[in-house]
Each structure stands twice: as structure tokens, then as C-alpha cells.
mmCIF file of C-alpha atoms and ligand atoms in Angstrom:
data_model
loop_
_atom_site.group_PDB
_atom_site.id
_atom_site.type_symbol
_atom_site.label_atom_id
_atom_site.label_comp_id
_atom_site.label_asym_id
_atom_site.label_seq_id
_atom_site.Cartn_x
_atom_site.Cartn_y
_atom_site.Cartn_z
ATOM 1 C CA MET O 1 90.142 137.462 102.804
ATOM 2 C CA SER O 2 90.669 141.160 103.349
ATOM 3 C CA VAL O 3 92.816 143.355 101.121
ATOM 4 C CA ARG O 4 96.389 143.253 102.294
ATOM 5 C CA ARG O 5 97.873 146.709 102.816
ATOM 6 C CA LEU O 6 100.732 148.115 104.821
ATOM 7 C CA ALA O 7 99.929 149.274 108.331
ATOM 8 C CA ASP O 8 99.108 152.937 108.869
ATOM 9 C CA ASP O 9 102.048 155.319 109.120
ATOM 10 C CA ASN O 10 101.328 156.025 112.771
ATOM 11 C CA VAL O 11 102.315 152.441 113.725
ATOM 12 C CA GLN O 12 105.225 152.131 111.281
ATOM 13 C CA PRO O 13 108.671 152.452 112.895
ATOM 14 C CA ALA O 14 111.023 155.027 111.383
ATOM 15 C CA SER O 15 113.720 152.527 110.444
ATOM 16 C CA PHE O 16 114.714 148.871 110.310
ATOM 17 C CA ALA O 17 118.002 147.027 110.550
ATOM 18 C CA PHE O 18 118.850 143.385 110.954
ATOM 19 C CA SER O 19 120.508 142.452 114.231
ATOM 20 C CA LYS O 20 124.173 141.531 113.917
ATOM 21 C CA GLU O 21 123.380 137.840 113.939
ATOM 22 C CA ASN O 22 120.577 138.198 111.393
ATOM 23 C CA ALA O 23 122.746 140.406 109.169
ATOM 24 C CA THR O 24 125.377 137.640 109.045
ATOM 25 C CA TRP O 25 122.685 135.082 108.302
ATOM 26 C CA ALA O 26 121.201 137.300 105.562
ATOM 27 C CA LYS O 27 124.582 137.726 103.882
ATOM 28 C CA ALA O 28 125.160 133.973 103.880
ATOM 29 C CA THR O 29 121.659 133.377 102.530
ATOM 30 C CA ILE O 30 122.130 135.840 99.661
ATOM 31 C CA ASN O 31 125.418 134.164 98.785
ATOM 32 C CA LYS O 32 123.647 130.836 98.291
ATOM 33 C CA TYR O 33 122.196 132.121 95.031
ATOM 34 C CA PRO O 34 124.119 132.402 91.752
ATOM 35 C CA LYS O 35 125.592 135.765 90.831
ATOM 36 C CA GLY O 36 122.856 137.992 89.457
ATOM 37 C CA ARG O 37 120.111 135.937 91.117
ATOM 38 C CA GLN O 38 120.407 137.376 94.650
ATOM 39 C CA GLN O 39 116.806 138.591 94.451
ATOM 40 C CA SER O 40 115.750 134.996 94.985
ATOM 41 C CA ALA O 41 116.551 135.570 98.660
ATOM 42 C CA VAL O 42 113.648 138.011 99.048
ATOM 43 C CA ILE O 43 111.287 135.586 100.793
ATOM 44 C CA PRO O 44 113.749 134.223 103.368
ATOM 45 C CA LEU O 45 114.958 137.749 104.167
ATOM 46 C CA LEU O 46 111.426 139.077 104.639
ATOM 47 C CA MET O 47 110.610 136.087 106.838
ATOM 48 C CA ARG O 48 113.712 136.718 108.970
ATOM 49 C CA ALA O 49 112.705 140.386 109.293
ATOM 50 C CA GLN O 50 109.287 139.260 110.485
ATOM 51 C CA GLU O 51 110.795 136.832 112.987
ATOM 52 C CA GLN O 52 112.984 139.617 114.328
ATOM 53 C CA ASP O 53 110.296 142.281 114.834
ATOM 54 C CA GLY O 54 107.097 140.222 114.873
ATOM 55 C CA TRP O 55 105.739 141.731 111.641
ATOM 56 C CA VAL O 56 106.938 143.127 108.300
ATOM 57 C CA THR O 57 107.249 146.893 108.475
ATOM 58 C CA LYS O 58 107.516 149.318 105.571
ATOM 59 C CA ALA O 59 111.055 150.092 106.677
ATOM 60 C CA ALA O 60 111.919 146.369 106.595
ATOM 61 C CA ILE O 61 110.571 146.063 103.048
ATOM 62 C CA GLU O 62 112.739 148.968 101.907
ATOM 63 C CA TYR O 63 115.754 147.619 103.797
ATOM 64 C CA VAL O 64 115.427 144.188 102.139
ATOM 65 C CA ALA O 65 114.889 145.822 98.744
ATOM 66 C CA ASP O 66 118.108 147.834 99.178
ATOM 67 C CA MET O 67 120.027 144.716 100.221
ATOM 68 C CA LEU O 68 118.890 142.860 97.109
ATOM 69 C CA ASP O 69 119.038 145.812 94.750
ATOM 70 C CA MET O 70 115.323 145.515 94.011
ATOM 71 C CA ALA O 71 112.685 148.179 93.430
ATOM 72 C CA TYR O 72 110.614 148.776 96.586
ATOM 73 C CA ILE O 73 107.429 147.918 94.700
ATOM 74 C CA ARG O 74 108.763 144.432 93.850
ATOM 75 C CA VAL O 75 109.385 143.560 97.501
ATOM 76 C CA LEU O 76 106.082 145.132 98.495
ATOM 77 C CA GLU O 77 104.337 142.852 95.965
ATOM 78 C CA VAL O 78 105.877 139.787 97.576
ATOM 79 C CA ALA O 79 105.067 140.892 101.123
ATOM 80 C CA THR O 80 101.456 141.722 100.301
ATOM 81 C CA PHE O 81 100.872 138.544 98.249
ATOM 82 C CA TYR O 82 101.724 135.891 100.848
ATOM 83 C CA THR O 83 99.548 135.713 103.946
ATOM 84 C CA GLN O 84 102.524 134.264 105.796
ATOM 85 C CA PHE O 85 103.808 137.840 106.055
ATOM 86 C CA GLN O 86 102.120 139.944 108.691
ATOM 87 C CA LEU O 87 101.796 143.584 107.669
ATOM 88 C CA LEU O 88 100.433 144.746 111.028
ATOM 89 C CA PRO O 89 101.561 144.128 114.592
ATOM 90 C CA VAL O 90 100.039 140.759 115.609
ATOM 91 C CA GLY O 91 99.706 138.823 118.848
ATOM 92 C CA THR O 92 103.054 138.258 120.521
ATOM 93 C CA ARG O 93 102.192 134.668 121.441
ATOM 94 C CA ALA O 94 99.961 133.623 118.560
ATOM 95 C CA HIS O 95 98.448 134.975 115.404
ATOM 96 C CA VAL O 96 95.744 132.471 114.452
ATOM 97 C CA GLN O 97 95.121 132.166 110.714
ATOM 98 C CA VAL O 98 91.870 130.295 110.083
ATOM 99 C CA CYS O 99 91.451 128.843 106.607
ATOM 100 C CA GLY O 100 88.053 129.908 105.297
ATOM 101 C CA THR O 101 88.234 128.385 101.804
ATOM 102 C CA THR O 102 85.471 126.020 100.680
ATOM 103 C CA PRO O 103 86.699 122.608 102.006
ATOM 104 C CA CYS O 104 87.465 124.093 105.413
ATOM 105 C CA MET O 105 84.251 126.125 105.370
ATOM 106 C CA LEU O 106 82.234 122.970 104.631
ATOM 107 C CA ARG O 107 83.945 121.193 107.529
ATOM 108 C CA GLY O 108 83.347 123.842 110.186
ATOM 109 C CA ALA O 109 85.691 126.805 109.622
ATOM 110 C CA GLU O 110 82.912 129.210 110.597
ATOM 111 C CA ASP O 111 82.748 127.634 114.052
ATOM 112 C CA LEU O 112 86.515 128.136 114.379
ATOM 113 C CA ILE O 113 86.179 131.779 113.350
ATOM 114 C CA ASN O 114 83.492 132.210 116.013
ATOM 115 C CA VAL O 115 85.916 130.839 118.619
ATOM 116 C CA CYS O 116 88.493 133.438 117.529
ATOM 117 C CA LYS O 117 85.894 136.206 117.707
ATOM 118 C CA LYS O 118 84.874 135.095 121.190
ATOM 119 C CA ARG O 119 88.337 134.342 122.623
ATOM 120 C CA ILE O 120 90.508 136.949 120.885
ATOM 121 C CA HIS O 121 88.605 139.868 119.376
ATOM 122 C CA PRO O 122 85.373 140.290 117.419
ATOM 123 C CA GLU O 123 87.375 141.732 114.515
ATOM 124 C CA PRO O 124 90.326 140.190 112.686
ATOM 125 C CA PHE O 125 93.747 141.870 113.025
ATOM 126 C CA HIS O 126 92.840 143.313 116.409
ATOM 127 C CA LEU O 127 94.867 142.308 119.427
ATOM 128 C CA ASN O 128 93.254 140.844 122.530
ATOM 129 C CA GLU O 129 93.419 142.946 125.675
ATOM 130 C CA SER O 130 96.847 141.733 126.713
ATOM 131 C CA GLY O 131 98.276 142.009 123.193
ATOM 132 C CA THR O 132 99.211 138.331 123.090
ATOM 133 C CA LEU O 133 96.719 137.067 120.508
ATOM 134 C CA SER O 134 95.222 138.079 117.184
ATOM 135 C CA TRP O 135 93.513 136.280 114.308
ATOM 136 C CA GLU O 136 92.539 136.525 110.654
ATOM 137 C CA GLU O 137 90.830 134.462 107.977
ATOM 138 C CA VAL O 138 93.101 133.230 105.173
ATOM 139 C CA GLU O 139 92.759 131.329 101.925
ATOM 140 C CA CYS O 140 93.599 127.629 101.413
ATOM 141 C CA GLN O 141 96.765 126.577 103.202
ATOM 142 C CA GLY O 142 97.080 123.278 101.329
ATOM 143 C CA ALA O 143 95.854 120.943 104.062
ATOM 144 C CA CYS O 144 92.283 120.623 102.765
ATOM 145 C CA VAL O 145 92.201 116.857 103.309
ATOM 146 C CA ASN O 146 92.461 117.524 107.057
ATOM 147 C CA ALA O 147 89.952 120.399 107.074
ATOM 148 C CA PRO O 148 89.184 122.500 109.009
ATOM 149 C CA MET O 149 92.576 123.829 109.923
ATOM 150 C CA ILE O 150 94.480 126.841 111.231
ATOM 151 C CA MET O 151 98.052 128.088 110.999
ATOM 152 C CA ILE O 152 99.921 129.652 113.893
ATOM 153 C CA PHE O 153 103.171 131.113 112.601
ATOM 154 C CA LYS O 154 104.865 128.218 110.740
ATOM 155 C CA ASP O 155 102.775 125.318 112.087
ATOM 156 C CA SER O 156 99.391 123.993 111.031
ATOM 157 C CA TYR O 157 96.787 122.397 113.317
ATOM 158 C CA GLU O 158 94.293 120.250 111.469
ATOM 159 C CA ASP O 159 91.029 118.318 111.858
ATOM 160 C CA LEU O 160 89.964 120.827 114.478
ATOM 161 C CA THR O 161 86.824 121.172 116.525
ATOM 162 C CA PRO O 162 85.938 124.432 118.290
ATOM 163 C CA THR O 163 86.842 122.827 121.633
ATOM 164 C CA GLN O 164 90.284 121.818 120.373
ATOM 165 C CA LEU O 165 90.880 125.317 119.034
ATOM 166 C CA GLU O 166 89.960 126.806 122.408
ATOM 167 C CA HIS O 167 92.492 124.473 124.021
ATOM 168 C CA ILE O 168 95.193 125.462 121.494
ATOM 169 C CA ILE O 169 94.500 129.170 122.061
ATOM 170 C CA ASP O 170 94.710 128.619 125.835
ATOM 171 C CA ARG O 171 98.112 126.915 125.545
ATOM 172 C CA PHE O 172 99.575 129.621 123.313
ATOM 173 C CA ASP O 173 98.170 132.396 125.474
ATOM 174 C CA ALA O 174 99.865 130.758 128.451
ATOM 175 C CA GLY O 175 103.165 130.753 126.536
ATOM 176 C CA LYS O 176 103.015 126.966 126.229
ATOM 177 C CA GLY O 177 102.176 126.573 122.572
ATOM 178 C CA SER O 178 104.905 123.959 122.203
ATOM 179 C CA ASP O 179 102.714 121.630 124.321
ATOM 180 C CA VAL O 180 100.447 121.198 121.310
ATOM 181 C CA THR O 181 101.685 118.863 118.616
ATOM 182 C CA PRO O 182 101.169 120.433 115.189
ATOM 183 C CA GLY O 183 99.406 118.537 112.417
ATOM 184 C CA THR O 184 96.245 116.523 112.653
ATOM 185 C CA GLN O 185 94.491 116.469 116.002
ATOM 186 C CA VAL O 186 92.624 113.201 115.331
ATOM 187 C CA ASP O 187 93.546 109.560 115.020
ATOM 188 C CA ARG O 188 95.261 109.521 111.656
ATOM 189 C CA ILE O 189 98.781 109.597 110.284
ATOM 190 C CA TYR O 190 99.285 112.775 108.276
ATOM 191 C CA SER O 191 96.436 112.659 105.724
ATOM 192 C CA ALA O 192 95.806 108.898 105.858
ATOM 193 C CA PRO O 193 92.192 107.876 106.594
ATOM 194 C CA ALA O 194 91.040 108.737 110.112
ATOM 195 C CA GLY O 195 90.825 105.611 112.269
ATOM 196 C CA GLY O 196 93.228 103.552 110.164
ATOM 197 C CA LEU O 197 93.744 102.396 106.605
ATOM 198 C CA THR O 198 90.691 101.502 104.548
ATOM 199 C CA SER O 199 92.580 100.009 101.602
ATOM 200 C CA LEU O 200 95.955 98.431 100.871
ATOM 201 C CA ASN O 201 95.812 97.084 104.407
ATOM 202 C CA GLU O 202 96.440 93.408 103.753
ATOM 203 C CA PRO O 203 99.795 92.030 104.813
ATOM 204 C CA GLU O 204 102.385 91.941 102.052
ATOM 205 C CA PRO O 205 102.559 88.448 100.516
ATOM 206 C CA ALA O 206 105.725 86.627 101.491
ATOM 207 C CA ALA O 207 108.324 86.485 98.715
ATOM 208 C CA LYS O 208 107.082 83.543 96.693
ATOM 209 C CA LYS O 209 109.333 80.718 95.636
ATOM 210 C CA THR O 210 109.114 80.120 91.903
ATOM 211 C CA THR O 211 108.277 76.481 91.313
ATOM 212 C CA THR O 212 109.503 74.713 88.243
ATOM 213 C CA ARG O 213 105.964 74.611 86.869
ATOM 214 C CA ALA O 214 105.363 78.299 87.510
ATOM 215 C CA LYS O 215 108.719 79.160 85.936
ATOM 216 C CA LYS O 216 107.809 77.143 82.862
ATOM 217 C CA ALA O 217 104.413 78.899 82.737
ATOM 218 C CA ASP O 218 106.158 82.279 82.925
ATOM 219 C CA GLU O 219 108.361 81.311 79.991
ATOM 220 C CA ASP O 220 105.348 80.078 78.015
ATOM 221 C CA SER O 221 103.408 83.253 78.642
ATOM 222 C CA VAL O 222 106.286 85.322 77.338
ATOM 223 C CA SER O 223 106.224 83.347 74.105
ATOM 224 C CA VAL O 224 102.693 84.520 73.177
ATOM 225 C CA PRO O 225 103.031 86.644 70.036
ATOM 226 C CA PRO O 226 102.506 90.264 71.031
ATOM 227 C CA SER O 227 100.148 90.879 68.153
ATOM 228 C CA ASN O 228 97.758 88.241 69.473
ATOM 229 C CA ALA O 229 98.273 89.042 73.139
ATOM 230 C CA ALA O 230 97.581 92.705 72.574
ATOM 231 C CA ARG O 231 94.535 92.161 70.360
ATOM 232 C CA ALA O 232 91.251 92.715 72.139
ATOM 233 C CA LYS O 233 89.347 89.435 72.456
ATOM 234 C CA THR O 234 85.759 89.163 71.300
ATOM 235 C CA ASP O 235 83.048 88.072 73.749
ATOM 236 C CA ALA O 236 82.750 84.777 71.869
ATOM 237 C CA GLU O 237 86.455 84.112 72.265
ATOM 238 C CA GLU O 238 86.192 84.783 75.964
ATOM 239 C CA THR O 239 83.466 82.178 76.479
ATOM 240 C CA ASP O 240 83.777 79.531 73.741
ATOM 241 C CA PRO O 241 86.924 77.435 74.100
ATOM 242 C CA LYS O 242 86.659 76.287 70.471
ATOM 243 C CA LEU O 243 87.019 79.880 69.258
ATOM 244 C CA LYS O 244 90.126 80.588 71.279
ATOM 245 C CA THR O 245 93.305 80.895 69.250
ATOM 246 C CA PRO O 246 96.074 78.464 70.223
ATOM 247 C CA ALA O 247 98.092 81.376 71.575
ATOM 248 C CA THR O 248 95.185 82.611 73.702
ATOM 249 C CA ALA O 249 94.455 79.158 75.078
ATOM 250 C CA LYS O 250 98.132 78.613 75.832
ATOM 251 C CA ALA O 251 98.421 81.961 77.611
ATOM 252 C CA GLU O 252 95.342 81.234 79.736
ATOM 253 C CA ALA O 253 96.598 77.794 80.642
ATOM 254 C CA ALA O 254 99.911 79.336 81.641
ATOM 255 C CA ALA O 255 98.142 81.945 83.771
ATOM 256 C CA ASN O 256 96.057 79.255 85.499
ATOM 257 C CA THR O 257 99.127 77.159 86.177
ATOM 258 C CA LYS O 258 100.907 80.205 87.561
ATOM 259 C CA ALA O 259 97.974 81.082 89.800
ATOM 260 C CA LYS O 260 97.963 77.553 91.223
ATOM 261 C CA GLY O 261 101.683 77.788 91.817
ATOM 262 C CA GLU O 262 101.135 80.945 93.849
ATOM 263 C CA THR O 263 98.389 79.605 96.049
ATOM 264 C CA ARG O 264 99.795 76.187 96.913
ATOM 265 C CA ALA O 265 102.543 75.403 99.280
ATOM 266 C CA GLU O 266 105.344 73.477 97.739
ATOM 267 C CA GLY O 267 105.370 69.672 98.000
ATOM 268 C CA GLY O 268 101.787 68.922 96.956
ATOM 269 C CA ASP O 269 100.564 68.257 100.504
ATOM 270 C CA ALA O 270 96.785 68.809 100.353
ATOM 271 C CA SER O 271 96.698 69.962 103.954
ATOM 272 C CA ALA O 272 99.197 72.680 103.129
ATOM 273 C CA LYS O 273 97.024 74.172 100.375
ATOM 274 C CA GLN O 274 96.244 77.696 101.511
ATOM 275 C CA PRO O 275 96.601 81.196 100.114
ATOM 276 C CA ILE O 276 99.922 82.722 101.027
ATOM 277 C CA ALA O 277 98.178 85.862 102.288
ATOM 278 C CA ALA O 278 96.339 83.782 104.881
ATOM 279 C CA ALA O 279 99.624 82.373 106.121
ATOM 280 C CA VAL O 280 101.043 85.856 106.750
ATOM 281 C CA GLY O 281 99.653 88.024 109.526
ATOM 282 C CA LYS O 282 100.515 89.613 112.801
ATOM 283 C CA PRO O 283 103.466 87.973 114.449
ATOM 284 C CA SER O 284 102.754 86.012 117.599
ATOM 285 C CA LEU O 285 102.796 87.895 120.881
ATOM 286 C CA GLU O 286 104.814 84.950 122.206
ATOM 287 C CA ASP O 287 107.492 85.412 119.548
ATOM 288 C CA LYS O 288 110.986 85.704 121.012
ATOM 289 C CA ASN O 289 111.606 88.881 118.986
ATOM 290 C CA ARG O 290 108.737 90.785 120.576
ATOM 291 C CA PRO O 291 110.355 93.700 122.464
ATOM 292 C CA ALA O 292 110.091 93.423 126.237
ATOM 293 C CA GLY O 293 107.290 95.490 127.740
ATOM 294 C CA ILE O 294 107.222 97.189 131.117
ATOM 295 C CA GLU O 295 104.581 98.064 133.673
ATOM 296 C CA ARG O 296 102.838 101.332 132.842
ATOM 297 C CA PRO O 297 104.967 104.023 134.555
ATOM 298 C CA ALA O 298 103.423 106.948 136.437
ATOM 299 C CA THR O 299 104.802 109.369 133.830
ATOM 300 C CA LEU O 300 104.674 108.376 130.189
ATOM 301 C CA ASP O 301 106.832 109.646 127.361
ATOM 302 C CA ASP O 302 104.823 111.211 124.542
ATOM 303 C CA LEU O 303 105.592 108.579 121.908
ATOM 304 C CA LYS O 304 103.667 110.671 119.387
ATOM 305 C CA LEU O 305 106.727 112.892 119.136
ATOM 306 C CA ILE O 306 108.283 110.089 117.079
ATOM 307 C CA SER O 307 107.475 110.666 113.438
ATOM 308 C CA GLY O 308 105.022 107.958 112.347
ATOM 309 C CA VAL O 309 103.419 107.474 115.748
ATOM 310 C CA GLY O 310 99.902 108.872 116.026
ATOM 311 C CA PRO O 311 97.426 108.425 118.849
ATOM 312 C CA LYS O 312 96.274 105.032 117.558
ATOM 313 C CA ILE O 313 99.767 103.612 117.132
ATOM 314 C CA GLU O 314 100.737 105.001 120.528
ATOM 315 C CA GLY O 315 97.777 103.114 122.023
ATOM 316 C CA THR O 316 98.936 99.892 120.362
ATOM 317 C CA LEU O 317 102.478 100.410 121.669
ATOM 318 C CA HIS O 318 101.078 100.925 125.168
ATOM 319 C CA GLU O 319 99.194 97.627 124.824
ATOM 320 C CA LEU O 320 102.567 96.022 124.082
ATOM 321 C CA GLY O 321 104.059 97.554 127.232
ATOM 322 C CA ILE O 322 106.042 100.204 125.327
ATOM 323 C CA PHE O 323 105.791 103.507 127.179
ATOM 324 C CA THR O 324 109.174 105.236 126.967
ATOM 325 C CA PHE O 325 111.609 106.614 124.411
ATOM 326 C CA ALA O 326 114.370 104.595 126.072
ATOM 327 C CA GLN O 327 112.551 101.354 125.265
ATOM 328 C CA VAL O 328 112.224 102.241 121.571
ATOM 329 C CA ALA O 329 115.825 103.487 121.475
ATOM 330 C CA GLY O 330 117.008 100.056 122.629
ATOM 331 C CA TRP O 331 115.193 97.939 120.034
ATOM 332 C CA LYS O 332 117.420 95.533 118.121
ATOM 333 C CA LYS O 333 116.861 94.853 114.418
ATOM 334 C CA ALA O 334 114.783 91.718 115.023
ATOM 335 C CA GLU O 335 112.626 93.603 117.504
ATOM 336 C CA ARG O 336 112.113 96.472 115.076
ATOM 337 C CA GLU O 337 111.084 93.989 112.417
ATOM 338 C CA TRP O 338 108.654 92.324 114.816
ATOM 339 C CA VAL O 339 106.998 95.656 115.697
ATOM 340 C CA ASP O 340 106.956 96.746 112.054
ATOM 341 C CA LEU O 341 105.145 93.539 111.084
ATOM 342 C CA TYR O 342 102.813 93.804 114.081
ATOM 343 C CA LEU O 343 101.838 97.348 113.061
ATOM 344 C CA ASN O 344 101.747 96.366 109.377
ATOM 345 C CA PHE O 345 104.070 99.289 108.791
ATOM 346 C CA LYS O 346 105.868 97.959 105.710
ATOM 347 C CA GLY O 347 109.332 99.041 106.791
ATOM 348 C CA ARG O 348 108.398 102.479 108.047
ATOM 349 C CA ILE O 349 110.135 102.015 111.391
ATOM 350 C CA GLU O 350 113.453 101.740 109.551
ATOM 351 C CA ARG O 351 112.631 104.435 107.020
ATOM 352 C CA ASP O 352 111.688 106.943 109.713
ATOM 353 C CA ASP O 353 114.534 105.733 111.941
ATOM 354 C CA TRP O 354 112.507 105.437 115.107
ATOM 355 C CA VAL O 355 115.563 104.345 117.063
ATOM 356 C CA LYS O 356 117.522 107.508 116.216
ATOM 357 C CA GLN O 357 114.489 109.671 116.959
ATOM 358 C CA ALA O 358 113.841 107.903 120.261
ATOM 359 C CA LYS O 359 117.515 108.161 121.263
ATOM 360 C CA ALA O 360 117.452 111.937 120.750
ATOM 361 C CA LEU O 361 114.163 112.348 122.617
ATOM 362 C CA ALA O 362 115.343 110.124 125.479
ATOM 363 C CA LYS O 363 118.600 112.041 125.753
ATOM 364 C CA GLY O 364 117.362 115.623 125.696
ATOM 365 C CA GLY O 365 113.710 115.842 124.704
ATOM 366 C CA GLU O 366 112.607 118.239 122.012
ATOM 367 C CA ALA O 367 115.756 120.390 122.239
ATOM 368 C CA GLU O 368 118.012 117.415 121.500
ATOM 369 C CA TYR O 369 115.685 116.289 118.717
ATOM 370 C CA ILE O 370 115.964 119.725 117.095
ATOM 371 C CA ARG O 371 119.757 119.622 117.510
ATOM 372 C CA VAL O 372 119.978 116.204 115.814
ATOM 373 C CA PHE O 373 117.334 116.578 113.106
ATOM 374 C CA GLY O 374 117.266 120.349 112.614
ATOM 375 C CA LYS O 375 113.496 120.499 113.088
ATOM 376 C CA LYS O 376 110.861 120.033 115.739
ATOM 377 C CA PRO O 377 109.589 116.487 116.286
ATOM 378 C CA ARG O 378 106.489 115.525 114.231
HETATM 379 S S1 LIG P 1 90.596 124.709 102.080
HETATM 380 FE FE1 LIG P 1 91.434 124.909 104.049
HETATM 381 S S2 LIG P 1 93.428 124.121 103.779
HETATM 382 FE FE2 LIG P 1 92.618 124.028 101.792
#
């Protein structure tokens, strides 16, 4: 990463002032902090200055310092420390920050840097011909598990290939950066394993009924004296039943009884003996609670805008005939539970409130989503 300095004087504007709207916002932001702690607002104020003018000028640093009664050097230290602050004029449509720290470098960051050199400018911090794009190499952005990655303003784009980065640059250069969903660009949910879970992927066991025998075993196991239960057993004790203490033998018998109680269906019917886990699985496609599917429409809603839906889950929903936000928005509780079980989602549909998200997206797309949730989808 290059040394971070203020831009040359010949590009620095003579003065800075917040717009009326930003000045009101800044005042309210400063007032959020306790008396005497107003300096805590330095980062949000610098960020707002950058959003207003596109970069952080020397005049903006001094203006923010005056507002917060801070020494200029203190605000300069903050602005030069964080790579989120741009100290030079950058591309008006995108400033691409490529992480070049070791995990990203090992996973192909150099190829991404070469794309930036080819598509934007051979040197970092130089604008392309039309002034819309620029790039730089930065240190770890905290998304190493999805390396390699880039940041463009406040969003990260992860698990990138050079081809995907070219596509992202094209969209931003065309003023359509919002077409690209931030986050991982492969088949994974956030930083979960690519291609689906590799562990903890069995269905949750159904809530087991405690049989009388199992309950008794539980009580017996509690009665083992802690001193004996906690004592490490010798190898001989483990293998020779004659050497087991009465408490140890009793505890093991209780554990065996309990295990049997868990794996057998109640009633003693031999044909019903099966592990509970085997009895729980995907719900039947014929189940009455399966949400109704529709024919694949000519235009599909991008279900991936719903938090929790990645490319793989979207494909599964399509297989079920679910193609639109309106369909998801209309799911009843039993239908949500059916889909949750089908996706092995462990309640995530409720936790992420897919119905509320889908209602907002169906009503007014991304703008309505932002109005309802205060942030962009995904
Ligand atoms: S090393 Fe690139 S995000 Fe951490």
C-alpha cells in the first residue's frame, strides 16, 4: 500500500462547507455524543464530507476539525489512517480498492490488479480517460474467507475472478453499478462453504419424548457422585467390567438405557425401531403445505435480493415453481415452515423475515426495500 498523503495544493479547493442539508445532519450527529465527547463524530463527518465532494480535501479536514474543536493534525491522522477516505479526486462512478494482503494475494489478487491496470489505468490513483474510474491496492478489508475481493465505496465484492471484475467495472462505468449484488459472487451464503454446507447439515432431530425408562435413567445418572463421575477412568476400568466401580457401572447402564430410549419409537414395535434422524428429512413434495408453484414467467424477480437467498437457494426455489417476490410475500406460516424444512434452514426464513422483505421488493423494488429496512437489499 502506498503512503497516504494529502493531494497536491494545485488540486486542493480553497474552501469547504457542508451543504445546508449536510450541515443539519452533522449537527444532529454531533449531538448524539455525550457532552465533551463530540470528537467521536470525526469519522462520520469526514465520511459525509467525502460523500458530498467525492474525496476528502484539506479544507474539509480543517472544517471538520473546527466543528469538533480538534487540532487539525488529529483529524488529518484519522483521514490518512483509514483507506476508506480518499485523499485525491477519484473516479466519479467507481474507485476500485483491490485487497492485496496475503490471503487475497494467494487467491488471485494480482490478476484483479492486472484487470484494473488494463481497464482503468496502469497506475493506481490515476483516473481513466473519462474520469469515471480509478483504482488502488489496499490492505485487508476483513473478508479474507471470501478472497480475493474488492471494495467499491461502501460495498465489497468477493470471491472474484478477473472476468467477474471486468463485468463489475463495466456496470459501474455504465452508471449501473447497482445491477451488481455486493458480497460473494459464487454459490455460497455469506462466508458459508461454497456449494453448500459440509458439516452440521443433518436435519435437526425431532423433539424427543422422554419415556419413563429414559426419565428414570436420567435421574439415576444424576445420582452418580461427582467425585467418581469426574475422576478419570483407567484403561483397565474401561475394559474390565469387574474393575468398574458400582457408580461407574450404574452410570454406563443408565447411558445405554437412555441411548436406547432415544433410538426406538415408543410402544416397543420392532418394525418401528429406527433412528429418529432417519425419520426426519425433507418434507414431501406432495405435502399440502408446499407453497403453490407457477409456470416460469418470461421475466423473473431476482430472489437473491432477499437476504438468505443465494444462487443455489434461488435455483431450488425455481425448481419448486417459486419465481416472484409476490409468491414469497404471500406464504402462510405453514408454507414458510414447509420451505424452511425443505431447505434445511433451521428457522432462518422467520428470522430473516422473508415475507416482509418480499413484500417490500414486490411493492417498490430496491427503493421500497431501502425505505422499509434502511439499507440496500443483501
Ligand atoms: S486479505 Fe483480503 S480481505 Fe483480508
